[in-house]
mmCIF file of C-alpha atoms in Angstrom:
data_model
loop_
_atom_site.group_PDB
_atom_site.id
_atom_site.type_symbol
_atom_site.label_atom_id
_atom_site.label_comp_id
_atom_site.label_asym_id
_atom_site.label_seq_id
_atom_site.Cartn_x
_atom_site.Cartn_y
_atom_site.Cartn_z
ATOM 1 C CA UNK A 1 -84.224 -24.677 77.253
ATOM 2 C CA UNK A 2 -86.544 -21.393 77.168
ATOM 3 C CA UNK A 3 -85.397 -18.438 75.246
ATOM 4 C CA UNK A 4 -86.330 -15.602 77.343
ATOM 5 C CA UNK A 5 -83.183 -13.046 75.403
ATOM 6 C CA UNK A 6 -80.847 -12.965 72.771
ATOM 7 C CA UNK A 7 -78.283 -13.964 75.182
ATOM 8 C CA UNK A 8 -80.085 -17.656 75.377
ATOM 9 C CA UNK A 9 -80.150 -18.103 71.803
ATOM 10 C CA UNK A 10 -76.572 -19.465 71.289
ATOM 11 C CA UNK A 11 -76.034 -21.330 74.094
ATOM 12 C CA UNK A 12 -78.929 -23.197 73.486
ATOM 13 C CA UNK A 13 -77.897 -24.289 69.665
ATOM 14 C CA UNK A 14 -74.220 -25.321 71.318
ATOM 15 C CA UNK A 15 -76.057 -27.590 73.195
ATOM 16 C CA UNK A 16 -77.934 -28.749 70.707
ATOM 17 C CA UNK A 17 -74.505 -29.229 68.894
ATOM 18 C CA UNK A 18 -72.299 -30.810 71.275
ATOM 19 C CA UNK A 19 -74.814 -33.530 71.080
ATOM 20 C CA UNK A 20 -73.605 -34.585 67.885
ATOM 21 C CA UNK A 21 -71.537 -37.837 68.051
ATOM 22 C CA UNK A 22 -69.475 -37.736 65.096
ATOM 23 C CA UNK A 23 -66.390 -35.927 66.471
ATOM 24 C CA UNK A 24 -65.326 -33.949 63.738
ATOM 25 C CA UNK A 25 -68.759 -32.800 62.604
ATOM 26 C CA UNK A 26 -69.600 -31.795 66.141
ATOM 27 C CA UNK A 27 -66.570 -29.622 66.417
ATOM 28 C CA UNK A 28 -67.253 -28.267 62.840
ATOM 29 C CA UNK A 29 -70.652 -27.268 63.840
ATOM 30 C CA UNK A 30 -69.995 -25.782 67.203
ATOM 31 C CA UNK A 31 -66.943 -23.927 65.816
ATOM 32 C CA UNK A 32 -69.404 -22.813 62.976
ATOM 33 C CA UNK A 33 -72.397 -21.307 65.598
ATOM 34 C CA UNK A 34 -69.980 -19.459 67.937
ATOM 35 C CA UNK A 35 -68.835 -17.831 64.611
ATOM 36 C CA UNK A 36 -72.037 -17.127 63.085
ATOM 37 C CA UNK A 37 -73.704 -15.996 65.937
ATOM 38 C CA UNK A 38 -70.657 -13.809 66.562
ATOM 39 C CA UNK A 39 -70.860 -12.188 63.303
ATOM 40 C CA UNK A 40 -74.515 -11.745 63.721
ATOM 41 C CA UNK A 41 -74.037 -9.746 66.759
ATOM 42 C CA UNK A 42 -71.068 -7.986 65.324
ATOM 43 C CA UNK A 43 -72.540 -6.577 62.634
ATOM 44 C CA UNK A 44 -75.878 -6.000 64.506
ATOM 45 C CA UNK A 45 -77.629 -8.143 61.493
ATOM 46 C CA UNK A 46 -80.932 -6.513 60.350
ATOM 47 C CA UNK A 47 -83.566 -8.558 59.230
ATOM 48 C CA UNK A 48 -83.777 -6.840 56.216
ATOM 49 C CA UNK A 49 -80.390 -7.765 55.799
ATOM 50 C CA UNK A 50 -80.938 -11.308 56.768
ATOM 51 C CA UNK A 51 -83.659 -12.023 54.567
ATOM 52 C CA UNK A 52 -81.838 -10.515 51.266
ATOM 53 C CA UNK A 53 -78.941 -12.932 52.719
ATOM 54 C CA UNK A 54 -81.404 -15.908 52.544
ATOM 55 C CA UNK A 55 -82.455 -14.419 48.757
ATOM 56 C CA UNK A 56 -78.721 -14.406 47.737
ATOM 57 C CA UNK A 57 -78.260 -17.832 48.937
ATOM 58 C CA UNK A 58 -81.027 -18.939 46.902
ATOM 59 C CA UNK A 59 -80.131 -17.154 43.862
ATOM 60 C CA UNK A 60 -76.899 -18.805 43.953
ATOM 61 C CA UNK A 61 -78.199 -22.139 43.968
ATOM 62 C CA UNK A 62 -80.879 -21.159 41.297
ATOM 63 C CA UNK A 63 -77.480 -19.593 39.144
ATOM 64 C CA UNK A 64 -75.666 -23.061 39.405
ATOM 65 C CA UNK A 65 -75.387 -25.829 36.662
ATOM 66 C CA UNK A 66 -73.953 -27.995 34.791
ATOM 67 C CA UNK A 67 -72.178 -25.382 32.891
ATOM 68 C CA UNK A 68 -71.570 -22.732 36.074
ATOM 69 C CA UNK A 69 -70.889 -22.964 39.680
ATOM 70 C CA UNK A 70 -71.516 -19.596 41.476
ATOM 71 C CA UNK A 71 -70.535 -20.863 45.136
ATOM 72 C CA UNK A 72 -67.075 -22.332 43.792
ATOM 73 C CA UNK A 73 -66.821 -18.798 42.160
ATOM 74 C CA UNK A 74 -67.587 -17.074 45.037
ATOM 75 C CA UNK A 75 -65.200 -19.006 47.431
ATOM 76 C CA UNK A 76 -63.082 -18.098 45.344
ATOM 77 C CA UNK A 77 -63.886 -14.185 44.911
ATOM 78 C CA UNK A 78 -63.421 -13.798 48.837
ATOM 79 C CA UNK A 79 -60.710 -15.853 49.254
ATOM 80 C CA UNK A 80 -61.404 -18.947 50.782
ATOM 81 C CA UNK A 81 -60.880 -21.450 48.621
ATOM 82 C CA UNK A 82 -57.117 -19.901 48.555
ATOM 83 C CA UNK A 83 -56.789 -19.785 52.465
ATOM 84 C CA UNK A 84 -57.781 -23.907 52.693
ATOM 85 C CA UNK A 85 -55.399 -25.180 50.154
ATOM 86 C CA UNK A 86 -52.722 -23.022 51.651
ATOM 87 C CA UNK A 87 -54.032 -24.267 55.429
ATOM 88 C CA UNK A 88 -53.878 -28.217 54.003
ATOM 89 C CA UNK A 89 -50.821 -27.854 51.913
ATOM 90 C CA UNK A 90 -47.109 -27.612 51.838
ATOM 91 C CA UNK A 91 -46.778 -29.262 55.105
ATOM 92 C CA UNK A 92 -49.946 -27.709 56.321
ATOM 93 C CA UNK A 93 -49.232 -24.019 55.486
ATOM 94 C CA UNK A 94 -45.377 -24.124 56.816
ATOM 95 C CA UNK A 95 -43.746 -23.996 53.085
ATOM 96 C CA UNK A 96 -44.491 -23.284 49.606
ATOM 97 C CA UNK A 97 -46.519 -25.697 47.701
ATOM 98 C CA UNK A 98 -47.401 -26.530 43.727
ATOM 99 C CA UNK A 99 -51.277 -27.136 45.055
ATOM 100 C CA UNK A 100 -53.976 -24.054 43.946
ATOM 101 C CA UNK A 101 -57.467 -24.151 43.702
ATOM 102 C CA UNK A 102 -59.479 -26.316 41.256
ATOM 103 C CA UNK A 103 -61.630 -23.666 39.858
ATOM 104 C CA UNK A 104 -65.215 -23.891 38.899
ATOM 105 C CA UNK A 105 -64.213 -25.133 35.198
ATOM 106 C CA UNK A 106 -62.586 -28.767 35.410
ATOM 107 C CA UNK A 107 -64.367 -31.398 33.813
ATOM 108 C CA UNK A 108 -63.639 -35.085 34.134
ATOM 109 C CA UNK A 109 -62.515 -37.207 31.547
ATOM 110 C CA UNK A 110 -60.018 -34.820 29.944
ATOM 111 C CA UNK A 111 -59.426 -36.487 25.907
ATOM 112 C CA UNK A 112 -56.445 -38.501 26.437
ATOM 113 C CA UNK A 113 -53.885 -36.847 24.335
ATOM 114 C CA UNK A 114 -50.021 -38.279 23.261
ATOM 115 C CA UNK A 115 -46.763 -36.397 25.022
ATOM 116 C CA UNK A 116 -46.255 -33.198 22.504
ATOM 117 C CA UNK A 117 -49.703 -33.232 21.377
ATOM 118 C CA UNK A 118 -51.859 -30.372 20.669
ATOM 119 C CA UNK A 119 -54.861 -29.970 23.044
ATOM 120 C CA UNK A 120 -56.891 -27.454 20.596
ATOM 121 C CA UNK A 121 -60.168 -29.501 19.653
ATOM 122 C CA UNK A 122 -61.246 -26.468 17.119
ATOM 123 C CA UNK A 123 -60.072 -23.627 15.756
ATOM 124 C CA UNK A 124 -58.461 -21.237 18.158
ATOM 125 C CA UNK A 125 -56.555 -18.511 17.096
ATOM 126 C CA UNK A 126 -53.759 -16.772 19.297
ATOM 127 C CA UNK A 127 -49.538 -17.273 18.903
ATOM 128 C CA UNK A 128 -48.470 -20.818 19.704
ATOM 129 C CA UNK A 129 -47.859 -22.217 23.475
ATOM 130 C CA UNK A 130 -45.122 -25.145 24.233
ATOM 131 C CA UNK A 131 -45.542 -25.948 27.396
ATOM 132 C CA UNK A 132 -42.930 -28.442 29.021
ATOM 133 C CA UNK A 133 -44.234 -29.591 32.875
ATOM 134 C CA UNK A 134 -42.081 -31.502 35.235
ATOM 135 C CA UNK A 135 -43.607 -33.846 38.249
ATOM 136 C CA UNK A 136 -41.879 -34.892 40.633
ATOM 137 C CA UNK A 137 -41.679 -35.882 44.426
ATOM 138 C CA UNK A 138 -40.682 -33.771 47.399
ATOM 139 C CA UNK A 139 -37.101 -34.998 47.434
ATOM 140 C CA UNK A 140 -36.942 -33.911 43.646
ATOM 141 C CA UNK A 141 -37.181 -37.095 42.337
ATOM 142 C CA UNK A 142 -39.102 -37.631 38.609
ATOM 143 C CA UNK A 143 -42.843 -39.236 38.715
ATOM 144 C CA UNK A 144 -43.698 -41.353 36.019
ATOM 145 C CA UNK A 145 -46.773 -42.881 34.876
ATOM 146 C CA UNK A 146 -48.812 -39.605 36.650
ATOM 147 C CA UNK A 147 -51.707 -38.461 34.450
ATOM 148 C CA UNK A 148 -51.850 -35.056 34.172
ATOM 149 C CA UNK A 149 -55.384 -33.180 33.071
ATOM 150 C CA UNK A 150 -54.032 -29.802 31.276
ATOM 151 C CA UNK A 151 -57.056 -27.271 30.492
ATOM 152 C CA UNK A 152 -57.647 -23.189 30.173
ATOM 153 C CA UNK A 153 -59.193 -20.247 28.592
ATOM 154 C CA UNK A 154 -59.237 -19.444 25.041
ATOM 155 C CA UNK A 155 -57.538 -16.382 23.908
ATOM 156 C CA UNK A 156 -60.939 -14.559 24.023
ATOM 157 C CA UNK A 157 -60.874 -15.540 28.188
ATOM 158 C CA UNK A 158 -63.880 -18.034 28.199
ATOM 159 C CA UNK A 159 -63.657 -22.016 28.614
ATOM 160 C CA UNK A 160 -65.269 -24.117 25.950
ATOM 161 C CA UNK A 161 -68.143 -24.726 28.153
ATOM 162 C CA UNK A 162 -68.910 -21.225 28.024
ATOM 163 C CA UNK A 163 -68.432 -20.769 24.058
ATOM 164 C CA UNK A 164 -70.695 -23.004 22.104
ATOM 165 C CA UNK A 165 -68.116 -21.734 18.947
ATOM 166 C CA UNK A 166 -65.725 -23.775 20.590
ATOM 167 C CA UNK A 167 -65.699 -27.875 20.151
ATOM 168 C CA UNK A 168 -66.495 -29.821 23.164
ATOM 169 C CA UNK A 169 -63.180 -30.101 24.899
ATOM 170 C CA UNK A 170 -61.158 -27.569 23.608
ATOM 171 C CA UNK A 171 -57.928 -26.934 25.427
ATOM 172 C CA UNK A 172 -57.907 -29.634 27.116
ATOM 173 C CA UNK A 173 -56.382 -33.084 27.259
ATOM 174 C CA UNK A 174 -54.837 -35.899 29.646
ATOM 175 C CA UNK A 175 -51.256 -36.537 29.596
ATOM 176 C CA UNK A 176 -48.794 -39.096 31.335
ATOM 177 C CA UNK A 177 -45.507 -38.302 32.510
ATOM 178 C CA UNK A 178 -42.813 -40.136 31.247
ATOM 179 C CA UNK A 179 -39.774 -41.471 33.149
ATOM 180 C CA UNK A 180 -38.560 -37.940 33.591
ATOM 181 C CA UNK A 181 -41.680 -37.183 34.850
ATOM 182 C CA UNK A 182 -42.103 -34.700 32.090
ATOM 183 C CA UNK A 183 -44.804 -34.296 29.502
ATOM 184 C CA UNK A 184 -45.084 -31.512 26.718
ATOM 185 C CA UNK A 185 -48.060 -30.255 25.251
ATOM 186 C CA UNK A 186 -49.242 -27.666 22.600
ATOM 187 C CA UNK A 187 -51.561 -25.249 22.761
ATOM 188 C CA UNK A 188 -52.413 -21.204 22.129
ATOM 189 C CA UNK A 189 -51.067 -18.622 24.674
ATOM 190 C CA UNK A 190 -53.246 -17.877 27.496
ATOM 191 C CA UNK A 191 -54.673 -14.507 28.329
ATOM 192 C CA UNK A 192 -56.618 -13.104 31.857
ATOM 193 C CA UNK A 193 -59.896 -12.782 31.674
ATOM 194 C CA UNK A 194 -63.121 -11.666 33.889
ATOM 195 C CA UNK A 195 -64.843 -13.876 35.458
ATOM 196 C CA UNK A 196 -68.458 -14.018 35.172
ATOM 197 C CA UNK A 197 -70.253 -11.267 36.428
ATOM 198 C CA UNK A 198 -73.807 -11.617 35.146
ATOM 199 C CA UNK A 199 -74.425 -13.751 38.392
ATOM 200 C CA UNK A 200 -74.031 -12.715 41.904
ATOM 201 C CA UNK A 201 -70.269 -13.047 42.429
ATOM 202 C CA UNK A 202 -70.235 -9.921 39.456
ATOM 203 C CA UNK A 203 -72.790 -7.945 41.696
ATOM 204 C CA UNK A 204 -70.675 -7.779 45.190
ATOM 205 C CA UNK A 205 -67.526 -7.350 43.064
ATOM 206 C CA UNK A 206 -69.630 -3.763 41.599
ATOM 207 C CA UNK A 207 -70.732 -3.261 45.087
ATOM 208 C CA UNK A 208 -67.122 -3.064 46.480
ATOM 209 C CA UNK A 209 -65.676 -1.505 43.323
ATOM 210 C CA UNK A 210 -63.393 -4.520 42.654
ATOM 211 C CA UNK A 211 -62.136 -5.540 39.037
ATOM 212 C CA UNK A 212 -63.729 -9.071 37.685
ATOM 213 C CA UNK A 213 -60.281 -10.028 36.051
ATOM 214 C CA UNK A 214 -57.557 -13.456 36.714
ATOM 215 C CA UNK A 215 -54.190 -13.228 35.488
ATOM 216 C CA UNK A 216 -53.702 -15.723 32.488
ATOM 217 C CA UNK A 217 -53.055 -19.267 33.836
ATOM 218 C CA UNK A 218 -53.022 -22.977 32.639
ATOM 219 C CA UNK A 219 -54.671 -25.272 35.080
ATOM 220 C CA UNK A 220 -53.219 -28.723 35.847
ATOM 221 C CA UNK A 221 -54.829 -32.268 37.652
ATOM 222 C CA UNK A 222 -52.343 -34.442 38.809
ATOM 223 C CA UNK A 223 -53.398 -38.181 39.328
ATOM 224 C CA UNK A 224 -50.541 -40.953 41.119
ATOM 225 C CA UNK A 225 -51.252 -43.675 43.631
ATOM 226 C CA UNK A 226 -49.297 -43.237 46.506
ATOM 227 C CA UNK A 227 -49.335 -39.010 46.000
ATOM 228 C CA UNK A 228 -52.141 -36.431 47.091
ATOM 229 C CA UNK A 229 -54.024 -35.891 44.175
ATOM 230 C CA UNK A 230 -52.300 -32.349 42.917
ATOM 231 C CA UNK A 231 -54.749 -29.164 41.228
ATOM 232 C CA UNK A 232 -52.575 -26.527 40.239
ATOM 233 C CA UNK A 233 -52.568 -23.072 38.327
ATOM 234 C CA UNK A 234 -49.749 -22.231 36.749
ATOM 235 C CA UNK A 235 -49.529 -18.088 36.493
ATOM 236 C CA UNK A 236 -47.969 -16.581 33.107
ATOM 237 C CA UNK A 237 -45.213 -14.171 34.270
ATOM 238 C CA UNK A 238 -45.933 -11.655 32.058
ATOM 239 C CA UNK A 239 -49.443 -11.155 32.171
ATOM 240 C CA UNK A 240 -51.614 -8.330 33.841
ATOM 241 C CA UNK A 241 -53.063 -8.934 37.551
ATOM 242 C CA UNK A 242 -50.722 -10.963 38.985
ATOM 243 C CA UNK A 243 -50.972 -9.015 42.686
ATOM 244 C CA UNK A 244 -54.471 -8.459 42.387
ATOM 245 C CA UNK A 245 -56.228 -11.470 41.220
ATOM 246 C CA UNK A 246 -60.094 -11.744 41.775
ATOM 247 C CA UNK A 247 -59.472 -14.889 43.432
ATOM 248 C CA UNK A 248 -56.272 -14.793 45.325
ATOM 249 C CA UNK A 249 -55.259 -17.480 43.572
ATOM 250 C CA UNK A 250 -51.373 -16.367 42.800
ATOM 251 C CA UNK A 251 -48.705 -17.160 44.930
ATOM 252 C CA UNK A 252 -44.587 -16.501 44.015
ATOM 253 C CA UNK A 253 -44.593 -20.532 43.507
ATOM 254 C CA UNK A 254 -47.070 -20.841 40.867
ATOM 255 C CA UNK A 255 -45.766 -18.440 38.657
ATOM 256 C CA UNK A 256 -44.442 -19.879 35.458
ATOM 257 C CA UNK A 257 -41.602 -18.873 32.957
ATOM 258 C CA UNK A 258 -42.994 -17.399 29.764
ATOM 259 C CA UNK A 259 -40.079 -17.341 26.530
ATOM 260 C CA UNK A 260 -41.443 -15.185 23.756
ATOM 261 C CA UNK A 261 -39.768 -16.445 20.797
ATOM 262 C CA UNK A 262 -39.656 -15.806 16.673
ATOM 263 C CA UNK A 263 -37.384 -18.148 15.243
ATOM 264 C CA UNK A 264 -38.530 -21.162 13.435
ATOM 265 C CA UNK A 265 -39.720 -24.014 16.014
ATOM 266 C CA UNK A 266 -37.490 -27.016 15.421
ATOM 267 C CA UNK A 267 -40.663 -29.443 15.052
ATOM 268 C CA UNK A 268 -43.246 -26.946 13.442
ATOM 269 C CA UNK A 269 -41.135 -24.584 11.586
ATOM 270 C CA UNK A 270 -42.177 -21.238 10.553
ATOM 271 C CA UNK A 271 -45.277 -20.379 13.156
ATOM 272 C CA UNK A 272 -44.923 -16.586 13.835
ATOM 273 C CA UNK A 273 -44.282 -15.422 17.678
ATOM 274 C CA UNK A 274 -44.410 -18.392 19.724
ATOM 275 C CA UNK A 275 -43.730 -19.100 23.489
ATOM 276 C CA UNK A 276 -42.326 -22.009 25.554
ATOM 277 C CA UNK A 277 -43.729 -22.134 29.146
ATOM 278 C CA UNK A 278 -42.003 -24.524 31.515
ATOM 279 C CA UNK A 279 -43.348 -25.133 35.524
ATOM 280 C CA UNK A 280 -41.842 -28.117 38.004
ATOM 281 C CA UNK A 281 -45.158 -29.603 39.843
ATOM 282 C CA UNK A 282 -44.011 -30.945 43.245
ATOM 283 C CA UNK A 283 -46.363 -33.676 44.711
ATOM 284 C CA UNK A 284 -46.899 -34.726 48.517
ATOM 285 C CA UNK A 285 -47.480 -37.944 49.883
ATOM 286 C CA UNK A 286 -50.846 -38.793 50.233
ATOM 287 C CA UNK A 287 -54.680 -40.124 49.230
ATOM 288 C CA UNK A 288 -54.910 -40.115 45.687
ATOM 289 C CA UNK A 289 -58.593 -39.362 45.158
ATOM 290 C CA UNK A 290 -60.027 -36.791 42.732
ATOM 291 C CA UNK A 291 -62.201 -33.931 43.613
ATOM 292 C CA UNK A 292 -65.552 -33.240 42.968
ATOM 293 C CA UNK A 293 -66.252 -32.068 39.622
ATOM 294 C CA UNK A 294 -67.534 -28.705 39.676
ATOM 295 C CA UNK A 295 -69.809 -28.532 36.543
ATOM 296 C CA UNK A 296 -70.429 -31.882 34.235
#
């Protein structure tokens, strides 16, 4: 086909596109050109504007590593890593669900780590956390034998691969539920923190006057044949930006129960303010298969 207009220009690429013979790819890509030229034309696209879109993309790529991914990050900053979990979970968006995003900080093998363990590799100061997580199946029943990666932020808001003070693996660790489908682990109290904004995710949030910050959270990986592999942020209740997370991460099921206490601790005795955080996971049939890892 000649292109004699603008008008020929999309028809031409569906045609090209229908010719695709994997099914779901070719609805995927014809879906995906009826959208982008739609947007093009919406938004009367300069080519000014199209070539610094071409220079962002780059950028992006150029900005990711081993240590940092900037398109996870900026899925995330305009919301569509939230809107596909929500669209492929709790019975495909009809009811609540224990699923959240990954993130653009898990890291496979998580140090396995015994139930009530501490997961602090290094020093980290910041009042104790005793956290107390419950799996278990959609009918309420316990899941035992599910390994469970735990991992988040120091109390200065970065993840040890950010902070080369930090020991490799700090904050996190592997645990396996036991025949209550509960594990307990140990740790420091989380806090919120920005999210990178040295990169370009940090430049579009300046350009729409947006704050960089999540509300503090403890990130979970749940692993069980016969389940859908579960990756879950639990939100403190107490902490700032809960309703206006740079992500749009929270939902009213994630958010966790945070206990401030000052009494002695019945295992550790005398450890100043200390909090107990307790969350119920709930796990749906399914492929148990882990996710890409988003940095090594």
């Amino acid at each position: 086909m000649l292109i004699d207009s603008h008008e020929a220009v999309t028809p031409a690429v569906l045609k090209v596109m229908e010719q695709t013979k994997d099914p779901r790819l070719r609805e995927i890509m014809v879906s995906l050109i009826k959208h982008l030229h739609g947007f093009a034309r919406e938004v009367r696209l300069t080519e000014q504007e199209f070539q610094q879109a071409t220079r962002i993309l780059n950028t992006m790529g150029q900005q990711s590593n081993d240590k940092h991914n900037e398109f996870v990050l900026m899925a995330g900053s305009l919301g569509v890593s939230s809107l596909v979990c929500l669209l492929n979970n709790g019975d495909n968006g009809a009811t609540e669900t224990s699923q959240s995003l990954l993130g653009p900080f898990w890291r496979l093998n998580h140090p396995k780590t015994e139930d009530g363990g501490s997961i602090l590799r290094s020093e980290t100061p910041g009042p104790r956390l005793y956290g107390t997580f419950r799996v278990q199946d959609r009918d309420g029943n316990p899941i035992e034998g599910a390994e469970v990666d735990v991992w988040h932020a120091s109390p200065v808001g970065l993840y040890e691969n950010q902070d080369e003070s930090q020991a490799d693996f700090n904050l996190r660790g592997k645990f396996l539920t036991k025949a209550d489908g509960t594990f307990r682990f140990k740790s420091v109290k989380p806090v919120g923190y920005p999210i990178p904004t040295n990169t370009t995710v940090g430049k579009l949030l300046a350009a729409q006057d947006r704050h960089p910050y999540r509300p503090a959270h403890v990130h979970a990986l749940i692993f069980k044949e016969g389940f859908k592999t579960l990756t879950s942020q639990v939100y403190v209740d107490e902490t700032d930006y809960l309703t206006s997370d740079v992500q749009f991460g929270v939902t009213k099921a994630l958010i966790g129960h945070l206990v401030a206490r000052t009494d002695a601790h019945p295992e550790d005795g005398d450890v100043g303010e200390w909090y107990t955080l307790d969350y119920t996971f709930t796990m749906e049939p399914g492929e148990a298969k882990l996710p890409i890892p988003p940095i090594k």
